[in-house]
XYZ file of C-alpha atoms in Angstrom:
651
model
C 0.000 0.000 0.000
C 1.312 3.546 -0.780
C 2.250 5.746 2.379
C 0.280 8.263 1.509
C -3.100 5.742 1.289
C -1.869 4.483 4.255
C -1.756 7.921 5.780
C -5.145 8.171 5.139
C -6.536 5.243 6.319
C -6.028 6.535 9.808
C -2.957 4.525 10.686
C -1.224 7.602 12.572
C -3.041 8.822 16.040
C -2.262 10.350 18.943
C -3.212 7.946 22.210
C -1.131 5.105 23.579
C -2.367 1.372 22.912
C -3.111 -1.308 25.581
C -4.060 -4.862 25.650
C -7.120 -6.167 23.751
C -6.853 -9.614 23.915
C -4.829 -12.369 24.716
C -4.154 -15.808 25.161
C -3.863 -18.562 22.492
C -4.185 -17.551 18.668
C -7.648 -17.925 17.434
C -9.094 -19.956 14.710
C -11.792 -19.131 11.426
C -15.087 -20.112 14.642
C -13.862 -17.155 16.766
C -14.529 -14.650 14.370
C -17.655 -12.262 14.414
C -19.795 -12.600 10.289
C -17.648 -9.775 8.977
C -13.964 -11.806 9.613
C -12.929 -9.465 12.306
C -12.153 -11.019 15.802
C -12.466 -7.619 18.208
C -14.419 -5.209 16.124
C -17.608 -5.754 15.664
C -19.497 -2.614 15.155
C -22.715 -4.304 14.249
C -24.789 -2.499 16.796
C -23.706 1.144 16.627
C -26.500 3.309 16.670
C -25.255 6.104 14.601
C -26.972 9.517 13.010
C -24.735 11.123 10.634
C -25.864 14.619 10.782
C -24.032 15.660 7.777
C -26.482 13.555 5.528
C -28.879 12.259 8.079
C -28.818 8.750 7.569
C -27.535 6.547 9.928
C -24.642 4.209 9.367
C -22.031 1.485 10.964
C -18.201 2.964 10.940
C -15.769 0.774 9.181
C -13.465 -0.359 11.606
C -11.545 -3.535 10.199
C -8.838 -3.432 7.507
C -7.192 -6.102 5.843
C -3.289 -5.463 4.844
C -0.512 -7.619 2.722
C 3.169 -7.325 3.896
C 5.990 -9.333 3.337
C 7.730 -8.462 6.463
C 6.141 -7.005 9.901
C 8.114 -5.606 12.856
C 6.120 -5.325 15.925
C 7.090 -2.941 18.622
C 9.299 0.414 17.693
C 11.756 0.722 20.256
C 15.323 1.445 18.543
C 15.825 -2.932 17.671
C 12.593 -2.812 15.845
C 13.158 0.623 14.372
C 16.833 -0.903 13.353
C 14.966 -4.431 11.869
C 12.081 -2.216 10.254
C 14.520 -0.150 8.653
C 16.999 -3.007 7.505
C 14.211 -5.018 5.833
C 12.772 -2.283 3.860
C 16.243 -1.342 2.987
C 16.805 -4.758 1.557
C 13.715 -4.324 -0.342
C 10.793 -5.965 1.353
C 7.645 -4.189 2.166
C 7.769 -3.648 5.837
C 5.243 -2.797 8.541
C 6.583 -1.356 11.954
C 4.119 -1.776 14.311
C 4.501 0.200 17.661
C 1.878 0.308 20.687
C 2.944 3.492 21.845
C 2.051 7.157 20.274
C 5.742 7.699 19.611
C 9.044 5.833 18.571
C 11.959 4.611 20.667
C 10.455 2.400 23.503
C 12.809 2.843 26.366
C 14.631 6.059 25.032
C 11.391 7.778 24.455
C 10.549 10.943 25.947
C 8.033 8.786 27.969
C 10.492 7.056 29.544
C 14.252 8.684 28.929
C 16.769 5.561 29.281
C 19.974 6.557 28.046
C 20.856 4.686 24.615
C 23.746 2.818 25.961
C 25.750 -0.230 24.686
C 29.443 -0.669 24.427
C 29.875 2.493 26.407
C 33.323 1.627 28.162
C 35.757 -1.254 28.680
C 38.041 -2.348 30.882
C 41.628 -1.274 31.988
C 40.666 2.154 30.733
C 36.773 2.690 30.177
C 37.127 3.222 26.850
C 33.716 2.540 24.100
C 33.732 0.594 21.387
C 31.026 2.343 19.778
C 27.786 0.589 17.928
C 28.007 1.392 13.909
C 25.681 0.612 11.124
C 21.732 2.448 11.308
C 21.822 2.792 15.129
C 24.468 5.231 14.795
C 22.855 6.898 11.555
C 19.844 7.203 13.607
C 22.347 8.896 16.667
C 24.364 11.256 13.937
C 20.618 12.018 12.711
C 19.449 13.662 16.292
C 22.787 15.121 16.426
C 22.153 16.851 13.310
C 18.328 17.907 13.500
C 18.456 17.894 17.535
C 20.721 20.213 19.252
C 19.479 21.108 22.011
C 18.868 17.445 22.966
C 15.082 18.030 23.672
C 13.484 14.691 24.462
C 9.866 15.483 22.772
C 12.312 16.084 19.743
C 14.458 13.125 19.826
C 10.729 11.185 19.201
C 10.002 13.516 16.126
C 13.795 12.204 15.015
C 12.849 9.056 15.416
C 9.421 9.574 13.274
C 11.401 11.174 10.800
C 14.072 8.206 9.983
C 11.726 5.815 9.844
C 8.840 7.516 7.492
C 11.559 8.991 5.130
C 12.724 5.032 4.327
C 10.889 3.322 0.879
C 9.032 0.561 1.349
C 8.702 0.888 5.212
C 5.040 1.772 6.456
C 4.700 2.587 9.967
C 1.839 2.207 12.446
C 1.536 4.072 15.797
C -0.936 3.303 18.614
C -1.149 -0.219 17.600
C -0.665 -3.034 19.092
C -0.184 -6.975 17.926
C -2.598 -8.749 20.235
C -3.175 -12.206 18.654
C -1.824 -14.313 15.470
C -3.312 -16.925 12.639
C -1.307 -19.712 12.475
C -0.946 -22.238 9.952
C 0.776 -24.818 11.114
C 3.806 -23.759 12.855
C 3.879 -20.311 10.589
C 2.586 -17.259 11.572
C 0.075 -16.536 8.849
C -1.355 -12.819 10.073
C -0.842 -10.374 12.809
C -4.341 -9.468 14.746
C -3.558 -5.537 15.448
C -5.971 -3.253 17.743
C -5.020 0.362 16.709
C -6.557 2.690 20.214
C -6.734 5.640 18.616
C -8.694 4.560 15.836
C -10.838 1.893 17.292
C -9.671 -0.318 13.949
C -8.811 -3.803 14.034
C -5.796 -4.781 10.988
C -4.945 -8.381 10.110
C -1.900 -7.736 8.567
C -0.464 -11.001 6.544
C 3.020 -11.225 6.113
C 5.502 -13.937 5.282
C 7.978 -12.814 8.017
C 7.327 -11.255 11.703
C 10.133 -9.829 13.807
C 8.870 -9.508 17.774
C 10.699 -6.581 19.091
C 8.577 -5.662 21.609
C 10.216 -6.668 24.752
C 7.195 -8.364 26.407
C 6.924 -10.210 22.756
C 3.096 -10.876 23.040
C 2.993 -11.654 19.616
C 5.411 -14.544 19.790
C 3.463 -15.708 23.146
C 0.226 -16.041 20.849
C 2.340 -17.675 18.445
C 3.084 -20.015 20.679
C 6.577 -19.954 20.549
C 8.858 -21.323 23.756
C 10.036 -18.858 25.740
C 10.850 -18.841 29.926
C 10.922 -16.243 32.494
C 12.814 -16.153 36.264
C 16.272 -16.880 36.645
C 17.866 -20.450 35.625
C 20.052 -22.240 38.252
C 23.688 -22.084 38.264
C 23.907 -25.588 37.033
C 22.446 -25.597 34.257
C 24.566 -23.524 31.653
C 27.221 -23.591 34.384
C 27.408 -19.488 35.181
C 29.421 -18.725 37.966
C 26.932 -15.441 38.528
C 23.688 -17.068 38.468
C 21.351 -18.626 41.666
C 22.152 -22.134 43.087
C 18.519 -22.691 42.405
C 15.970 -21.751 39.565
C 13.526 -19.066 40.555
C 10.949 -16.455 38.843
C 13.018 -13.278 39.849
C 12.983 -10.532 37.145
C 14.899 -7.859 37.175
C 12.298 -4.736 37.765
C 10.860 -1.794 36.078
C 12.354 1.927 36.479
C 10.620 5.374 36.638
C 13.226 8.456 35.941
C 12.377 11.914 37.071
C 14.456 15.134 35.900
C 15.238 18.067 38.654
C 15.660 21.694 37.705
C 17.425 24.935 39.040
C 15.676 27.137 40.071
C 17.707 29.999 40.451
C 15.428 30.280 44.418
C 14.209 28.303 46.662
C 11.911 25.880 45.368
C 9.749 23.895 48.334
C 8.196 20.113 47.195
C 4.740 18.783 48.761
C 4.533 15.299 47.666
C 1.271 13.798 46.810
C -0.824 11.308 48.853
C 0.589 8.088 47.364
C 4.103 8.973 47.915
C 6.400 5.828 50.009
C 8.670 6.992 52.539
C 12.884 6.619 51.541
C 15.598 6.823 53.650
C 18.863 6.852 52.173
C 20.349 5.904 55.210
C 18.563 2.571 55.712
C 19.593 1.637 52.329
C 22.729 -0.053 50.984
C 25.309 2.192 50.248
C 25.788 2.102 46.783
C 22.421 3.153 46.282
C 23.558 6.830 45.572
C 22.365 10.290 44.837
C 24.649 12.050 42.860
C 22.854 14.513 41.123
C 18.927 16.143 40.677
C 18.706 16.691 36.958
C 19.085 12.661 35.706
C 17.213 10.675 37.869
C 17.679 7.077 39.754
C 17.592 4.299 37.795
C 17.596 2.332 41.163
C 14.049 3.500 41.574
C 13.118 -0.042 40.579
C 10.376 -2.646 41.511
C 10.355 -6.073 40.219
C 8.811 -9.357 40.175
C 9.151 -13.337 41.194
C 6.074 -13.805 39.433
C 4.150 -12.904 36.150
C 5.842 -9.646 35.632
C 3.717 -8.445 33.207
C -0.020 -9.285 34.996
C 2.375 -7.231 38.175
C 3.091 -4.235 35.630
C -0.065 -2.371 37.223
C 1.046 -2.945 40.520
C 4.195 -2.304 40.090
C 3.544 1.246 38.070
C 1.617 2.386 40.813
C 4.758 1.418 43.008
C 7.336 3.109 41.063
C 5.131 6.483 41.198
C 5.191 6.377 45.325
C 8.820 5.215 45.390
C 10.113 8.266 42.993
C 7.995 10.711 44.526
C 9.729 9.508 48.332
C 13.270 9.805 46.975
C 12.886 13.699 46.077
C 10.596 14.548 48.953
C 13.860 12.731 51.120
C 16.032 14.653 48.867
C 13.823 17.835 48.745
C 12.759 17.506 53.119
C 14.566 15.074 54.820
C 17.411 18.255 55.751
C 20.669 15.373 54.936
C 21.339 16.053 51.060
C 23.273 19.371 50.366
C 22.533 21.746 47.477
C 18.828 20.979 46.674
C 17.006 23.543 47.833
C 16.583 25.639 44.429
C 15.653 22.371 42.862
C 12.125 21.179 41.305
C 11.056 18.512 39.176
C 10.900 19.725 35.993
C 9.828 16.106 34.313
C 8.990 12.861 36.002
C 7.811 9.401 34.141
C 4.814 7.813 34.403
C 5.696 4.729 31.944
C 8.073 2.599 33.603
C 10.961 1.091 31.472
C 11.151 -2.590 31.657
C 14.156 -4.725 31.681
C 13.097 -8.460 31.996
C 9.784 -10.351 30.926
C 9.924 -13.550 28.310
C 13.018 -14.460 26.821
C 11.998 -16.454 23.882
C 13.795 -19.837 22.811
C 16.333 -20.237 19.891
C 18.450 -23.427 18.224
C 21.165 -21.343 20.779
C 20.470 -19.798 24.464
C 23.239 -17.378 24.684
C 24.513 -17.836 28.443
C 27.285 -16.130 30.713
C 29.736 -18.488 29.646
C 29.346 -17.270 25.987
C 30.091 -13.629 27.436
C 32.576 -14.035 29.540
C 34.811 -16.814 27.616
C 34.229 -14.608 24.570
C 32.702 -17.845 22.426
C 33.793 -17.266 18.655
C 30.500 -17.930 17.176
C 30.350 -18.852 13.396
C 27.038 -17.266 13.040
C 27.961 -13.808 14.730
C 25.914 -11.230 13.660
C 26.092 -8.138 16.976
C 28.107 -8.015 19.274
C 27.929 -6.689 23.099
C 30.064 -5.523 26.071
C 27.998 -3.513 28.929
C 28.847 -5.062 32.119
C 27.308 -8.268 33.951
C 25.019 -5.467 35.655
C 22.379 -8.062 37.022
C 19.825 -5.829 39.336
C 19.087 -7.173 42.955
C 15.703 -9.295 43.197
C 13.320 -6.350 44.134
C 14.666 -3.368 43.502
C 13.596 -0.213 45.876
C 11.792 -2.751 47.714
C 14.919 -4.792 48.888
C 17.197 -1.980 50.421
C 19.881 -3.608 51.797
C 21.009 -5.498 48.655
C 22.975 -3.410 46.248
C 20.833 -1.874 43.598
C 23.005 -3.711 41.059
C 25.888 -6.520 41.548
C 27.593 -5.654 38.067
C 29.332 -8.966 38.655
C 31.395 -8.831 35.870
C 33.442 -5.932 33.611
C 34.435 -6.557 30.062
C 38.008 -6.166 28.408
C 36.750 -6.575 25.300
C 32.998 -7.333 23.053
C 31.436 -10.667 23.007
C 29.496 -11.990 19.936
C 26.180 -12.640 19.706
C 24.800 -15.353 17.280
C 22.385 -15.470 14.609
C 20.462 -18.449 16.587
C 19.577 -16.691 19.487
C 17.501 -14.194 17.067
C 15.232 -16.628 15.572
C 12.533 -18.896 17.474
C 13.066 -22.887 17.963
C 9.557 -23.517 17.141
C 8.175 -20.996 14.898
C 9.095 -21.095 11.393
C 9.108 -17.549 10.597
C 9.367 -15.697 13.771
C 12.507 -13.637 14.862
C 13.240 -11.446 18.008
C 15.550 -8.771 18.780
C 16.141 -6.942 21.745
C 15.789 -8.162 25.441
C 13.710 -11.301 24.399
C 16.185 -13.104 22.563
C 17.066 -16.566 23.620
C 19.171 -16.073 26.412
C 19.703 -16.722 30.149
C 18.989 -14.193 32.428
C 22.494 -13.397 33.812
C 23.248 -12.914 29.942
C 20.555 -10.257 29.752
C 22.137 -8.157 32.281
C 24.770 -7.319 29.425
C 22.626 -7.382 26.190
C 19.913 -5.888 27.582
C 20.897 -2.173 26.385
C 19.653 -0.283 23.697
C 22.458 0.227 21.646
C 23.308 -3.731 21.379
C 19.486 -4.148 20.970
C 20.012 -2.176 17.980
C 22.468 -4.194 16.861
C 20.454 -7.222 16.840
C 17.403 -5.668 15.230
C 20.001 -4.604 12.397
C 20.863 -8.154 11.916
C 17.423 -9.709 12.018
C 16.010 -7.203 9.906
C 18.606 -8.281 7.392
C 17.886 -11.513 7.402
C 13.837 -11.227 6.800
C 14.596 -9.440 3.950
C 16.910 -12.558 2.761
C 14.248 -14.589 3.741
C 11.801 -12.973 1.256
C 14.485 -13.123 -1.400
C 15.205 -16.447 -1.119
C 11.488 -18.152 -0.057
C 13.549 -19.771 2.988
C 12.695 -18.795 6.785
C 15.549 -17.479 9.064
C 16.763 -21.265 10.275
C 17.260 -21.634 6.660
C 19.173 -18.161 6.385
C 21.499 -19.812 9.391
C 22.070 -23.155 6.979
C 22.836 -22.001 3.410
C 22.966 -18.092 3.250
C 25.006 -17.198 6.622
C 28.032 -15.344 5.017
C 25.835 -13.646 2.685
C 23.695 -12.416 6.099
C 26.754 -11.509 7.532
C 28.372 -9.619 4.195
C 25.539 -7.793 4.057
C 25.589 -6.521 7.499
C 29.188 -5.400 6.624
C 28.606 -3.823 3.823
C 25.827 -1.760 5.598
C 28.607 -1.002 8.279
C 27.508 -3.274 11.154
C 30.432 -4.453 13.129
C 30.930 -7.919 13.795
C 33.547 -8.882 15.535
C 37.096 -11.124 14.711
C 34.920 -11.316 11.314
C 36.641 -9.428 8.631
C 34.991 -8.508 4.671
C 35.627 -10.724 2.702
C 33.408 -10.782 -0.212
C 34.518 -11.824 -3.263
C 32.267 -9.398 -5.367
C 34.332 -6.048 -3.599
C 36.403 -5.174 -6.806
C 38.966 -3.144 -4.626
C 40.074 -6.849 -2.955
C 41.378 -7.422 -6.514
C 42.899 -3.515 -6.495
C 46.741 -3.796 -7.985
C 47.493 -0.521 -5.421
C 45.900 1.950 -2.797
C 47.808 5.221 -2.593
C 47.396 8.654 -1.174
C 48.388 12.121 -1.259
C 49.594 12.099 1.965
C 49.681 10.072 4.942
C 49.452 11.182 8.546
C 48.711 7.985 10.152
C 47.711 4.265 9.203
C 48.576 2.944 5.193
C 46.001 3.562 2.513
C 46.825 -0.281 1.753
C 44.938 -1.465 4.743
C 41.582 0.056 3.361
C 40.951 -3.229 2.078
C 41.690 -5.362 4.685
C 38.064 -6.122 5.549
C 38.145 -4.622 8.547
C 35.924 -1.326 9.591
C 37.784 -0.050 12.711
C 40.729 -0.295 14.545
C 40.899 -3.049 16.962
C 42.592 -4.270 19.987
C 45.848 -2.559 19.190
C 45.991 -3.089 15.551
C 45.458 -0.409 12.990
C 42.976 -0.379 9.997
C 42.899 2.900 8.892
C 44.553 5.611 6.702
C 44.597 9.158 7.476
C 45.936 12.041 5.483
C 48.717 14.600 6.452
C 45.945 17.639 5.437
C 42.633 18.400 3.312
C 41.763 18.874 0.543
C 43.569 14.835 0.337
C 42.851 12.122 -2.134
C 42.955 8.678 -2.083
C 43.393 6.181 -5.527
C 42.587 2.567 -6.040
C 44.210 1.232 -9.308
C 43.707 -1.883 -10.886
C 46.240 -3.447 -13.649
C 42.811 -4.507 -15.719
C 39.556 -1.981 -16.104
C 36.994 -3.043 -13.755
C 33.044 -2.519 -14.502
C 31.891 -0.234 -11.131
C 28.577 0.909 -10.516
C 28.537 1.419 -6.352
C 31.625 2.635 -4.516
C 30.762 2.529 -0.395
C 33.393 4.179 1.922
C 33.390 4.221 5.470
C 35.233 7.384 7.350
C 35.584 8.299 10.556
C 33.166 9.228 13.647
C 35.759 7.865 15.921
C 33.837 4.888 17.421
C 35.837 5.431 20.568
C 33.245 8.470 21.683
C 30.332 7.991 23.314
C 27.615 9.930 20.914
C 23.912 9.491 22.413
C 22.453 12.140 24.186
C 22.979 12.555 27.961
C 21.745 14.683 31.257
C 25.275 15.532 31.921
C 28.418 15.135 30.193
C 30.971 15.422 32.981
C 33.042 12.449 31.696
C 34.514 14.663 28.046
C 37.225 12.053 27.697
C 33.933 9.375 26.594
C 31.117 11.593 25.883
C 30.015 14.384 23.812
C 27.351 16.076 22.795
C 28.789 17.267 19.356
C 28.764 15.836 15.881
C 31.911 14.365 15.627
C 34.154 16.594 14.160
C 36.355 13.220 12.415
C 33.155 13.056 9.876
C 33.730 13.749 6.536
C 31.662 16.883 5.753
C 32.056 17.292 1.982
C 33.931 14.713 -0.838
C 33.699 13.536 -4.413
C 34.211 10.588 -6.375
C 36.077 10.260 -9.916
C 37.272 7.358 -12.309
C 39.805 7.561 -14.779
C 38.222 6.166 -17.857
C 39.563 5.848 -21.460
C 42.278 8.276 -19.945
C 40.032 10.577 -18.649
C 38.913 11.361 -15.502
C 35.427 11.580 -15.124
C 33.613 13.168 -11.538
C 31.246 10.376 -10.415
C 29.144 11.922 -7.963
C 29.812 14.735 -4.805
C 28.646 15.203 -1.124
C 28.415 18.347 0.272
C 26.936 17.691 3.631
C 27.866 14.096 4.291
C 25.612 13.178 7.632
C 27.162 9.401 7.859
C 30.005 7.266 8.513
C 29.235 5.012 5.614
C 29.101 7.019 2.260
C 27.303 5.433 -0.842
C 28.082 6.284 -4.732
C 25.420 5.035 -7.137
C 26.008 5.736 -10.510
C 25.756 4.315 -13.867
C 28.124 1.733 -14.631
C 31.427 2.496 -16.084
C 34.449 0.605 -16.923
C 37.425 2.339 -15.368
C 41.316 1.377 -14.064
C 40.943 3.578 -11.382
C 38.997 5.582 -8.955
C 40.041 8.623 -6.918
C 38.099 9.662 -3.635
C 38.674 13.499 -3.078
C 37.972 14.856 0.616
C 37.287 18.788 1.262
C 36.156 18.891 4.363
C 35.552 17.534 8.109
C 33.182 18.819 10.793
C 36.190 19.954 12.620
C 39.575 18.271 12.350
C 41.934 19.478 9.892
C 42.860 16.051 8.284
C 40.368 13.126 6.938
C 40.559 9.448 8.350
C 39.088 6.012 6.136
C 38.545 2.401 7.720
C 36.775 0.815 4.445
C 36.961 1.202 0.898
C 34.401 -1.223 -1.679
C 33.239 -1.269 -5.188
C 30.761 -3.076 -7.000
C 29.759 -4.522 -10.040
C 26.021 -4.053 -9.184
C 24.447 -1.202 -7.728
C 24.000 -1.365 -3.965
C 20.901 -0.864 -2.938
C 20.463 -0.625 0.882
């Protein structure tokens, strides 16, 4: 369907989504005489007054996909995004009235992932659309406004072909046939509509993963026992602990004195009866120890534990605010405060692999390796708030370097053509507290969003992707700049593998040679890059036979060693910044030297990206030249990756 019918048909509102209806899928008997299951609207009793007759409201629509990503949090905006990029028509479904799930202005979690390693706390910064997406609200979102970082959000995924995106809507129920997924059962709030969306792929990025529940596919919740995957971190016995839900507030200065009243429901805190690294530090960024969580059915508790979380945040500032023991608050208000928890733990649904703390922590070389991790083992204590003199987290465990994550924990053991991405992968629960932020999340969606567009290409389901088209999957992700780890390029279709030389006009650092090595960053210790001496600088790949080129992709430098997501405070400048980075290339142009002549293949002016795409109509040359102007700030130009192609690149 075009976006602008879509538009149309009322599949943007404004009002958040809840449950419908649950529990298993339902069959052809369960539905009302017009083939909807929910939305009957049989017995409206309705007086049009612009013609006077009366009438029933259409409230059921029917769509065709051939890949649908439900829940738009930044893993399912990465999937949705990847799948329409690789040319399937893609649905994003998202329950909420705006993008980004945890990092939403409803909720504010900080978009973090490899943020800092051990000796020296140094990032190894996500690449591929997650960073596009955070160069994107550096670009259109100065001032680091929240409500605008969910307008960013809107704005990268609408702009994308073949993606269609539904707000307020929520996947409440599937049609199976057999062990496929044949439609999506969608209750849109906002619009009272019921879709049943058909689709030959599904991607459950939703956290809680409702979808894949209906599906039926195997998932667990609680904690596993330290036996059985043999994790040094996890409990001697089994249990349903979950790590909790979080509500963030944001102080302000108020230049006076400010006095707080807290409301009825508020729960009494007392720093002092509580552990001691359970710290205040600051008013404007909130507590993310302000956490209640569950040994039971953590989602049936999310009520419960909402109205919690309101009464526990509201006790912290009044202690802050009242209690006379915290210095330096008095001209302090709250100038936001959430009332949508974020979520950390519910189902964790079952792959052919359950990625475990061993896997982390021994650093597994996985064959199928598709994302990669490295936030610490930062497991939160079994009730939260509510369990004081436990630590709010252990973080049992800081990583030297990233761990792999493999394409079988993204796909489901018992569902044909159901994937997951985010923190209801298949995975144990001491292995969530690493992959559980946003920015790995990301990377997963990335990867699985890849691979349902492979699966529409080549009529296969993801198991199959794992089995005969893995290094495609995993070229792919390359080529579209996401990082995998101890897995260099190699493709065989890259025309500057088979260059005779690389050269430059000047080198300050690194050897133009290595920008084929197949490798997109430096890492641990060894060096992939060039960088010139000065700009303007040029670099020249030469080959002793013409070549036929119609895509040339170069990746440059954003210097993944910087934190670049936006912050409360940036007090740590050696990690963080709130800046584009001023190692992108601003402005560049590409050339070939054809029948002796050079000929000026395409220029970028205001280069927004790390990876940098040239489409152009085919030409047979010996040699291309990449001329660089300009940075955002540094006064020489720095390359990881150079490829050409035969065939236009599309994604």
């Amino acid at each position: 369907m075009k976006r602008r019918d879509f538009l149309k048909s009322g599949a943007k509102g404004s009002l958040a989504s809840g449950l419908l209806l649950t529990g298993t899928n339902l069959n052809a008997k369960d539905k009302d005489t017009n083939g909807s299951w929910v939305s009957d609207r049989s017995k409206d009793n309705w007086q049009q007054l612009s013609n006077g007759e009366k009438g029933t409201p259409e409230r059921f629509k029917h769509e065709n996909y051939q890949v649908v990503v439900v829940g738009g949090g930044l893993a399912g905006i990465c999937a949705a995004v990847a799948a329409a990029r690789e040319g399937a028509q893609t649905l994003l479904v998202q329950d909420r009235s705006v993008l980004g799930g945890n990092a939403s202005s409803e909720i504010r979690v900080l978009v973090n992932g490899v943020n800092h390693l051990q000796p020296d706390w140094i990032p190894e910064r996500e690449t591929g659309i997650i960073e596009e997406i955070l160069l994107h609200n550096r670009f259109l979102n100065p001032q680091e406004s929240f409500s605008v970082w969910d307008h960013v959000l809107y704005d990268f995924v609408i702009r994308e072909p073949h993606l269609d995106l539904l707000l307020n809507t929520q996947a409440v129920n599937v049609e199976m046939k057999g062990n496929r997924i044949k439609k999506a059962v969608c209750w849109q709030t906002s619009t009272e509509t019921e879709y049943h969306i058909n689709a030959e792929q599904f991607i459950d990025c939703s956290g809680d993963g409702l979808l894949a529940a209906t599906a039926g596919a195997e998932y667990r919740t609680g904690r596993e026992a330290k036996a059985e995957f043999n994790e040094k971190y996890a409990p001697e016995k089994a249990d349903g602990w979950q790590m909790g839900a979080s509500l963030l507030i944001a102080g302000k200065d108020m230049g006076k004195p400010t006095p707080y009243t807290p409301p009825s429901f508020m729960i009494p805190f007392d720093l002092k009866k509580s552990h001691p690294k359970r710290k205040i530090r600051s008013f404007n960024e909130g507590y993310w120890w302000v956490e209640v969580g569950s040994q039971n059915d953590i989602i049936a508790d999310q009520n419960e534990i909402q109205e919690k979380l309101m009464g526990h945040v509201h006790g912290v500032w009044d202690y802050i605010k009242n209690s006379g023991e915290i210095e330096g608050a008095e001209n302090y208000a709250l100038e936001w405060i959430g009332s949508v928890p974020g979520r950390r733990e519910s189902r964790r649904f079952m792959g052919d692999h359950i990625l475990n703390e061993r896997d982390l922590v021994d650093h597994h070389h996985f064959e199928d390796a598709v994302a990669y991790g490295g936030w610490s083992l930062d497991e939160h204590n079994p009730g939260g708030i509510e369990n004081l003199g436990e630590p709010p987290s252990y973080f049992h465990y800081h990583f030297k370097k990233i761990y792999q994550i493999p394409f079988r924990s993204l796909y489901s053991k018992n569902i044909e053509n159901l994937m997951f991405s985010g923190r209801n992968i298949s995975q144990t629960h001491i292995a969530l507290s690493s992959t559980r932020v946003m920015a790995t999340c990301a990377l997963m969606g990335q990867a699985t969003g890849t691979a349902a567009g492979m699966c529409v290409q080549h009529n296969t389901n993801p198991r199959g992707i794992y089995k005969k088209h893995l290094k495609d999957l995993q070229e792919k992700l390359s080529i579209n700049d996401a990082f995998i780890p101890d897995h260099p390029f190699t493709n065989k279709n890259d025309k500057v593998k088979d260059a005779t030389q690389i050269t430059a006009s000047s080198t300050k650092s690194g050897d133009a040679a290595l920008l084929n090595d197949g490798w997109s960053r430096d890492f641990q210790g060894k060096t992939h890059h060039w960088a010139s001496s000065t700009l303007p600088a040029t670099v020249n790949v030469e080959w002793e036979n013409p070549v036929e080129l119609s895509s040339v992709i170069i990746k440059c430098d954003t210097n993944v060693k910087m934190n670049i997501m936006m912050r409360n405070n940036y007090n740590n400048r050696k990690i963080f910044t709130d800046k584009v980075p001023p190692e992108l290339l601003k402005s560049l142009s590409l050339q070939a030297k054809s029948k002796g002549k050079w000929i000026d293949l395409g220029t970028l002016d205001q280069n927004q990206t790390r990876r940098i795409k040239f489409n152009f109509e085919k030409v047979k040359t010996t040699s291309i030249r990449i001329v660089m102007h300009e940075t955002y700030g540094k006064e020489y130009a720095k390359l990881f990756e150079i490829m050409a192609f035969e065939e236009e690149v599309l994604s």
